[in-house]
Coordinates of C-alpha atoms and ligand atoms in Angstrom, one line a residue:
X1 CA 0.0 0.0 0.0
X2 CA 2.9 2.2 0.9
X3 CA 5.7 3.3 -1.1
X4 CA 8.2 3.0 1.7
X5 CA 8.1 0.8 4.5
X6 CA 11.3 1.8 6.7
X7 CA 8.7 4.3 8.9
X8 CA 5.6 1.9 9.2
X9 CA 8.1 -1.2 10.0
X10 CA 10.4 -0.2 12.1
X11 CA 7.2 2.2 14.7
X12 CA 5.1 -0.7 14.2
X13 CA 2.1 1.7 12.7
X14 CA 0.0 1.3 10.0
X15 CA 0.3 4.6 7.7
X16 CA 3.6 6.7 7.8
X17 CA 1.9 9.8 9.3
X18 CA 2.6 11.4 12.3
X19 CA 0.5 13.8 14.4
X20 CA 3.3 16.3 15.4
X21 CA 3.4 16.5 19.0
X22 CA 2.1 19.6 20.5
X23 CA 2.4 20.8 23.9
X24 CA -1.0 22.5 25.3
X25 CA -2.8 21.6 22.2
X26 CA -2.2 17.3 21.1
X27 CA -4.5 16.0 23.9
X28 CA -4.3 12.2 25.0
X29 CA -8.1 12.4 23.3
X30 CA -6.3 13.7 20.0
X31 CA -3.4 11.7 20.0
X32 CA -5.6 8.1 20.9
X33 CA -7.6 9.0 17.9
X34 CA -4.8 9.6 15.4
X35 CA -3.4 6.1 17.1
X36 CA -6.8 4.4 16.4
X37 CA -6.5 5.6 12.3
X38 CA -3.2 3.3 12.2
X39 CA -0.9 6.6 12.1
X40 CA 0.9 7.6 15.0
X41 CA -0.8 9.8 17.9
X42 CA 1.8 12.2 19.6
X43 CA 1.5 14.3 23.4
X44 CA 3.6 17.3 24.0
X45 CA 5.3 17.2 27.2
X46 CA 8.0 19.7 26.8
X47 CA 6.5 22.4 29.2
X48 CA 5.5 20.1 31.9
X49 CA 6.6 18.1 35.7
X50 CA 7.2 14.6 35.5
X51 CA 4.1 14.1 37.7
X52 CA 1.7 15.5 34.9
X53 CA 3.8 13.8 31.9
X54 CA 3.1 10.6 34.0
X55 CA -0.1 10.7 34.4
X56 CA -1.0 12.0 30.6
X57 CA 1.1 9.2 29.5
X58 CA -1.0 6.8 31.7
X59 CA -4.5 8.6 30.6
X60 CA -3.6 7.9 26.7
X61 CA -2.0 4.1 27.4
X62 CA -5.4 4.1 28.9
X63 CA -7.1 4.8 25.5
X64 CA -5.0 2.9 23.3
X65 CA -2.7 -0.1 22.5
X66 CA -0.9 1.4 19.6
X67 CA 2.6 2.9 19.8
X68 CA 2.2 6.5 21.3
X69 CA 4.8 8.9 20.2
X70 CA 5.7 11.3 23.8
X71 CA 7.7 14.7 23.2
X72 CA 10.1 16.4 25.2
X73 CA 12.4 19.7 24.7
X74 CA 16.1 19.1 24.9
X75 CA 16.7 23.5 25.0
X76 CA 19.9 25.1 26.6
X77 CA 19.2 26.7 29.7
X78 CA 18.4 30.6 29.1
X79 CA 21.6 32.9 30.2
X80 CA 19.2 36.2 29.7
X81 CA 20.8 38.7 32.2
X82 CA 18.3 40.6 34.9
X83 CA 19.3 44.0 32.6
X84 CA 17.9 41.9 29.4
X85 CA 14.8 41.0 31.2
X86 CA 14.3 44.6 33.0
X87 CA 14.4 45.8 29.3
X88 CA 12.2 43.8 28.0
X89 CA 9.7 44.6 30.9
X90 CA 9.7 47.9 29.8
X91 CA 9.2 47.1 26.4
X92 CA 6.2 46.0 27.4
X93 CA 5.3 48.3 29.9
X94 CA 3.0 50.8 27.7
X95 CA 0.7 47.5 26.9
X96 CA 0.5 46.7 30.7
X97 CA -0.6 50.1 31.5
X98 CA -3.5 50.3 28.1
X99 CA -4.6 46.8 30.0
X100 CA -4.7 47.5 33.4
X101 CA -1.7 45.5 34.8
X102 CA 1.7 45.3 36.2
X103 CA 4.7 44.8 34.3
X104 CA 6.7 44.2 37.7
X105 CA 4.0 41.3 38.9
X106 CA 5.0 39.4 35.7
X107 CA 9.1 40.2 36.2
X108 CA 9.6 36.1 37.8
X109 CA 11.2 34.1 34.9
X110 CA 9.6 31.2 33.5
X111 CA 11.5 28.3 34.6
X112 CA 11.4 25.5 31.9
X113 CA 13.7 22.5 32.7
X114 CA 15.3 20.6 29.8
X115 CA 14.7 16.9 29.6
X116 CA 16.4 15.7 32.8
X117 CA 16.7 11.9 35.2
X118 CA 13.4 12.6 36.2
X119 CA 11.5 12.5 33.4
X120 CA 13.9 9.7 32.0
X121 CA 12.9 8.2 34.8
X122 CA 9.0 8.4 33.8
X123 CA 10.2 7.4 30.2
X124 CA 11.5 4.3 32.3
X125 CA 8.1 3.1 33.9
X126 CA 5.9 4.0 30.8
X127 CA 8.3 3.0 27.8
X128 CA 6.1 5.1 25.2
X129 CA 7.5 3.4 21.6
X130 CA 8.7 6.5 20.8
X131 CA 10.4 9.1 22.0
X132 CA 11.3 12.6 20.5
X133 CA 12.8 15.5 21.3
X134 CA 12.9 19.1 20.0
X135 CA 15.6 21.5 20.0
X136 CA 18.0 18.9 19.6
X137 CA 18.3 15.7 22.4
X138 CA 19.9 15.4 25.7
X139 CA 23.2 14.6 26.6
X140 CA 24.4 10.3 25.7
X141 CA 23.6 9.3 29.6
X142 CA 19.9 9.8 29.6
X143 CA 19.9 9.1 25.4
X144 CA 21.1 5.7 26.2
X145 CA 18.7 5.4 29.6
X146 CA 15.9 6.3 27.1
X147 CA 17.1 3.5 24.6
X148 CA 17.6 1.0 26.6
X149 CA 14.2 1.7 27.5
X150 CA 13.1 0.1 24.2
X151 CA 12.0 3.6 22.7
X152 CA 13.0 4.5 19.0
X153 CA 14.3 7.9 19.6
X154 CA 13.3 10.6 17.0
X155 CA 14.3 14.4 16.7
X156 CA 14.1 17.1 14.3
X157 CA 16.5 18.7 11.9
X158 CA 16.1 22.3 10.2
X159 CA 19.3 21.7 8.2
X160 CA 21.3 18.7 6.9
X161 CA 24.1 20.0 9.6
X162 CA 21.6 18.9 12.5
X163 CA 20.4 16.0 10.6
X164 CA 23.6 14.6 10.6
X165 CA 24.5 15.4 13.8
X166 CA 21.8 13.8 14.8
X167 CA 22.4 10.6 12.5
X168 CA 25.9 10.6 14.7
X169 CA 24.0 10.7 18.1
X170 CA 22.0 7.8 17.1
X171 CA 18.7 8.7 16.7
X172 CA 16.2 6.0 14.9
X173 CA 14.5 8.8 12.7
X174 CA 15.4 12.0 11.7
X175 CA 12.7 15.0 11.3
X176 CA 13.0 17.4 8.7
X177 CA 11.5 20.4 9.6
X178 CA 10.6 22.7 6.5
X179 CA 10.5 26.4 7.5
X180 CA 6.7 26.5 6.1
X181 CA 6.2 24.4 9.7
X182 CA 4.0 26.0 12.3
X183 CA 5.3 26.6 16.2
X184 CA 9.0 26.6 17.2
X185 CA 11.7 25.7 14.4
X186 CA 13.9 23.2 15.9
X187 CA 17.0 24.9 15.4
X188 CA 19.9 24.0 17.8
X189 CA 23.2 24.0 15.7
X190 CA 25.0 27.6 15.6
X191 CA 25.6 30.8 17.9
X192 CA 22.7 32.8 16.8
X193 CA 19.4 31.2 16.5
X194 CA 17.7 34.7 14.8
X195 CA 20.1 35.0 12.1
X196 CA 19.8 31.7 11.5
X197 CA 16.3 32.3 10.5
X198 CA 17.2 34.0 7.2
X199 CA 19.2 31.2 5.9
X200 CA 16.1 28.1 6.6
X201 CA 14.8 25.8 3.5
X202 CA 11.4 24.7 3.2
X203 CA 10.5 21.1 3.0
X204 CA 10.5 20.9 -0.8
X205 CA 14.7 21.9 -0.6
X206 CA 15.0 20.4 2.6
X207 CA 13.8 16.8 2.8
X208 CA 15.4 15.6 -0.3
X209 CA 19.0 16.5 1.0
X210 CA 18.3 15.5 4.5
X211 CA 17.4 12.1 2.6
X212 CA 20.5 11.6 0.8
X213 CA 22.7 12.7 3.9
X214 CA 21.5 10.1 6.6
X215 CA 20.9 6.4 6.6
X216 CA 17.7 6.5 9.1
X217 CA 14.3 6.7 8.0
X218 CA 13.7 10.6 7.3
X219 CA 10.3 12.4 8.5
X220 CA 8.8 15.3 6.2
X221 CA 7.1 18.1 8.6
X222 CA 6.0 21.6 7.8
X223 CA 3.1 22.9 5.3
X224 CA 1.6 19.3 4.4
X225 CA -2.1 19.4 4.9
X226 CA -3.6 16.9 2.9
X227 CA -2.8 13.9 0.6
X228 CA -1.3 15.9 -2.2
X229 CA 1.4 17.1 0.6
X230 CA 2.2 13.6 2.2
X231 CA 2.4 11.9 -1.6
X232 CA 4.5 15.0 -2.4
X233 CA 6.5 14.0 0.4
X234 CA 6.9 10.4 0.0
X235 CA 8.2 11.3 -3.6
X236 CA 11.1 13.0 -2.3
X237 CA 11.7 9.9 -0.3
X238 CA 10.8 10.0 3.0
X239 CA 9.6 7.5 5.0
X240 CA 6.7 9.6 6.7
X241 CA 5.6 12.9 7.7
X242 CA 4.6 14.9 10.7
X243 CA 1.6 17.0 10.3
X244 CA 0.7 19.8 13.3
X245 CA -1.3 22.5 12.1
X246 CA -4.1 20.3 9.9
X247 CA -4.7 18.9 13.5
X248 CA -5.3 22.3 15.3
X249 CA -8.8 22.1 14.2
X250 CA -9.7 18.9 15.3
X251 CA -12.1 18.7 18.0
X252 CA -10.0 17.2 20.0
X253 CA -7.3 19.2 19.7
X254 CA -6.7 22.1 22.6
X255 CA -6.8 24.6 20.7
X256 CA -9.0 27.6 22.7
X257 CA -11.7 29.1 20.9
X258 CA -9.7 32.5 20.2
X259 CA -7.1 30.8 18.6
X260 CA -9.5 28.9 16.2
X261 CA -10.8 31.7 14.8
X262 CA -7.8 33.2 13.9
X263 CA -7.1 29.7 12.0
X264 CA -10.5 30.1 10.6
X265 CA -9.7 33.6 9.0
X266 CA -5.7 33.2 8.3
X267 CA -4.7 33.3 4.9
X268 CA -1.7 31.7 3.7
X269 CA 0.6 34.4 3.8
X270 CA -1.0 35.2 7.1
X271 CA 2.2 34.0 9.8
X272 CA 5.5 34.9 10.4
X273 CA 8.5 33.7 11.8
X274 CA 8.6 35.3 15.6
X275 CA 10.5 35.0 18.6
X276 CA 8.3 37.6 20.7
X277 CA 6.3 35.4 22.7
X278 CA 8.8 33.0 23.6
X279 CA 12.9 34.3 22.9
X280 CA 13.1 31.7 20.6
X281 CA 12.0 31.8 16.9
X282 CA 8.3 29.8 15.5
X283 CA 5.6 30.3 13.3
X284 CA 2.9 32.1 14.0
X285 CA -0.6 34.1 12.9
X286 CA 0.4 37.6 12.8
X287 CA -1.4 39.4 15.4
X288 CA -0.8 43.1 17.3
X289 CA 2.0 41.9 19.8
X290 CA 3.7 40.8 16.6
X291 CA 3.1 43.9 14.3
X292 CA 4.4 46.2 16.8
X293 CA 7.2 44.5 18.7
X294 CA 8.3 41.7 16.1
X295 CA 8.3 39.7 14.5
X296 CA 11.7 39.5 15.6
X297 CA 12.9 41.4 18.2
X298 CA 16.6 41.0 19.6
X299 CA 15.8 42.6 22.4
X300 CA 14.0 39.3 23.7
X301 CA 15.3 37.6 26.2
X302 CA 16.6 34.0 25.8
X303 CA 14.1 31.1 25.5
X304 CA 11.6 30.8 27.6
X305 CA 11.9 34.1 30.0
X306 CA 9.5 36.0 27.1
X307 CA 6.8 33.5 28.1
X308 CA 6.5 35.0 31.5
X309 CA 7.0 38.2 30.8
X310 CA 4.0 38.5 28.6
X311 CA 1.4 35.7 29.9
X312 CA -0.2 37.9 32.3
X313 CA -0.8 40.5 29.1
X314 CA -1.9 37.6 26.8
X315 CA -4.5 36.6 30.1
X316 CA -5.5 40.5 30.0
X317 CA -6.3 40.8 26.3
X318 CA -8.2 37.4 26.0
X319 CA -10.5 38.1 29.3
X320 CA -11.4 41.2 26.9
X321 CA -12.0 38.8 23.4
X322 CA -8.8 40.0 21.9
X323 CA -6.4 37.4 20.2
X324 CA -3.4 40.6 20.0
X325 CA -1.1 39.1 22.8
X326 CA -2.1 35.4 22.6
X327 CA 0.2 32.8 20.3
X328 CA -1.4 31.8 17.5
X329 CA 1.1 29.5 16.7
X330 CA 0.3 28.0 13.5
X331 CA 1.6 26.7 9.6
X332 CA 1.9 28.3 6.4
X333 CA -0.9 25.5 5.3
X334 CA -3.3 26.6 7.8
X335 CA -5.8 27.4 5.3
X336 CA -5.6 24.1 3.7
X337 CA -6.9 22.5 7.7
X338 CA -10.1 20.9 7.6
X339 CA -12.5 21.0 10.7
X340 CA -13.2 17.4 11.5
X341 CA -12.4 14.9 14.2
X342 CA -9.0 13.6 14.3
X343 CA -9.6 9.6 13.3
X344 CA -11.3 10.7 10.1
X345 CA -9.1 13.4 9.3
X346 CA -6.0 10.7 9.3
X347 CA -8.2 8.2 7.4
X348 CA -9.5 11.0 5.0
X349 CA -5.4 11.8 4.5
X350 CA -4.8 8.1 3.9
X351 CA -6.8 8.2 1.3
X352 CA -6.3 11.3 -0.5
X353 CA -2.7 9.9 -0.3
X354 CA -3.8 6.8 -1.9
X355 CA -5.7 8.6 -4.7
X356 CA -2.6 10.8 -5.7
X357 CA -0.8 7.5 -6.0
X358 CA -3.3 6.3 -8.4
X359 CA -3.4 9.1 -10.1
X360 CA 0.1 8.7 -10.9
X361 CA 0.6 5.3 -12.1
X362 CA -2.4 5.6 -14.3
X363 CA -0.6 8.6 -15.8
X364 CA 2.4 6.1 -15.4
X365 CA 0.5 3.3 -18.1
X366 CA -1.0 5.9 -20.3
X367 CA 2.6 7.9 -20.9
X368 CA 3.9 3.9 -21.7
X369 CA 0.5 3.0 -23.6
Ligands
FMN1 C1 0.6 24.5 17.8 C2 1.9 23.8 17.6 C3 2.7 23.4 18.7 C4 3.8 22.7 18.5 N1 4.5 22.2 19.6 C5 5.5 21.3 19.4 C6 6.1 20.6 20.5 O1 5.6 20.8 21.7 N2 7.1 19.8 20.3 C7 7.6 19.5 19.0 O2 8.5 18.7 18.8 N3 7.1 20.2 18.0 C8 6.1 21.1 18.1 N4 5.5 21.7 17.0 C9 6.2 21.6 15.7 C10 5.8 20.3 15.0 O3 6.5 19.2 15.6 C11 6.0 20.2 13.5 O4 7.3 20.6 13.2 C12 5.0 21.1 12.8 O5 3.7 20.9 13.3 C13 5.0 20.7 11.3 O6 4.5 21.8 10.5 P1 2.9 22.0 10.3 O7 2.4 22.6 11.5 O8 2.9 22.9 9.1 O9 2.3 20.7 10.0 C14 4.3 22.4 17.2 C15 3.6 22.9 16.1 C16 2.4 23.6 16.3 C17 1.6 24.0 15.1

């Protein structure tokens, strides 16, 4: 049925499409469904404690017997100086005062721990089938902890630099992230992450070379919406691809109400690559707090002290209706996303997927007629 088997084989799935993992948005209801389609279902644990990774891990092995895909962030710790965070208070002082609140209140720093022994250690007692990480992968100790743990380890790759790096880490599969992808590029090779921006290659340039550099199975991620995109794909050879955005307006998905709309109503040219919410560059709807302090701003702070700084604004805004401080993360496919619930949407890819495939090879016998 497939043209490549390297994905489905060695995940033990059925179709060679992942449901990108998504932290505050892939729920275990989102992810169990996309499991239940035969693709792989994905929960974002990045942002949280060990304690609530183990029991959202439990919740979805509670839901389903497939392989479960379960995501962590591998970041360096921020280094922003008190002087770069006092700045970037005052930055955003003027919108504190237009909505009624205190910059100062907001001044502690969001403290985001990388993948550490803890959560190997929940990694240990729920051996999810895969693993992966963003922003690169934790040191060899706790990569080996997690492989001995029977988990195929995956990560993502913005550049055949990382991808082989990577490859030379010993990941299982390597993901190729296109800079049409929505949320945070996975950039973690090279001193300056915002110039690095410039210089990013979307899927179409991307996969292909990450293909030919590694042995591993490779993952296309970023713009793909709908059959055409995953056949696309495949043709370029990989062995499977990661969609995140098409899923944002799933039911099940967590996607708040404010956020939806925007989806509704974004145009394809509609986001930009920012790093004002979070110190660290992704993909999202253009909205006011982008406009008029981004998109990219090097005054922010290092990744994740933004977060903080501007949650209680984004909290403000949204009690009022207004989307213009909330993160809209989101793909330059967006407008291609269809509302429907997640097990049909994977089966309604599948067989778009199929039908492009048909397509071809019937165009294949009448070009040899
Ligand atoms: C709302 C949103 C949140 C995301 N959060 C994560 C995350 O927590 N971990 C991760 O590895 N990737 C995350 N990503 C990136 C995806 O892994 C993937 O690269 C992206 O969804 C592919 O592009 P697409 O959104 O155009 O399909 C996120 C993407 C979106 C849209």
């Amino acid at each position: 049925m497939w043209p490549n088997h390297r994905l489905i084989d060695l995940l033990g799935i059925e179709h060679p499409i992942v449901q990108s993992p998504m932290a505050g948005f892939s729920t275990v209801e989102l992810a169990a469904a996309v499991c239940d389609a035969g693709a792989l279902g994905s929960i974002g644990c990045g942002p949280v404690s060990p304690e609530i990774a183990a029991r959202t891990i439990r919740q979805l092995r509670g839901l389903t017997s497939k392989p479960i895909n379960v995501n962590f962030f591998s970041h360096a710790s921020a280094d922003a100086t008190s002087g770069q965070q006092q700045a970037w208070r005052d930055r955003l002082s003027p919108y504190y005062r237009e909505l009624g609140g205190d910059p100062q209140a907001s001044s502690s720093p969001t403290v985001l721990p990388a993948f550490g022994d803890d959560m190997c250690g929940v990694v240990e007692q729920f051996r999810p089938e895969v693993v992966s990480f963003h922003f690169g992968l934790p040191g060899p100790r706790l990569l080996t902890r997690v492989k001995s743990a029977g988990c195929r380890v995956m990560s993502s790759a913005t550049t055949v630099e990382e991808a082989l790096w990577l490859e030379a880490r010993g990941v299982d599969v390597i993901i190729a992230q296109g800079y049409e992808a929505g949320g945070h590029r996975a950039t973690f090779l090279g001193p300056d992450l915002n110039r690095a921006m410039a210089s990013q290659s979307g899927t179409m340039a991307l996969v292909p070379q990450v293909v030919d550099a590694v042995r591993v199975p490779v993952i296309a991620a970023g713009g793909i919406a709908d059959g055409r995109g995953i056949a696309a794909a495949l043709m370029l050879g990989a062995a499977g691809t990661q969609l995140g955005t098409a899923y944002l307006l799933c039911p099940e998905a967590a996607t708040p109400p404010l956020h939806r709309d925007a989806l509704r109503r974004g145009a394809a040219n509609a986001t930009v690559l920012t790093n004002v919410f979070t110190g660290r560059p992704a993909r999202a709807l253009v909205n006011r707090f982008i406009r008029e302090v981004g998109p990219m701003a090097n005054a922010a702070p290092a990744f994740p002290i933004p977060l903080g700084v501007s949650a209680p604004l984004r909290i403000l805004a949204e009690q009022r209706g207004s989307a213009d401080f909330t993160p809209l993360w989101s793909g330059q496919a967006s407008p291609i996303g269809r509302e429907m619930p997640a097990k049909a949407l994977t089966t309604r890819l599948v067989t778009e997927t199929m039908q492009q495939f048909r397509r071809l090879s019937a165009t294949t016998e009448e070009l040899a007629v």
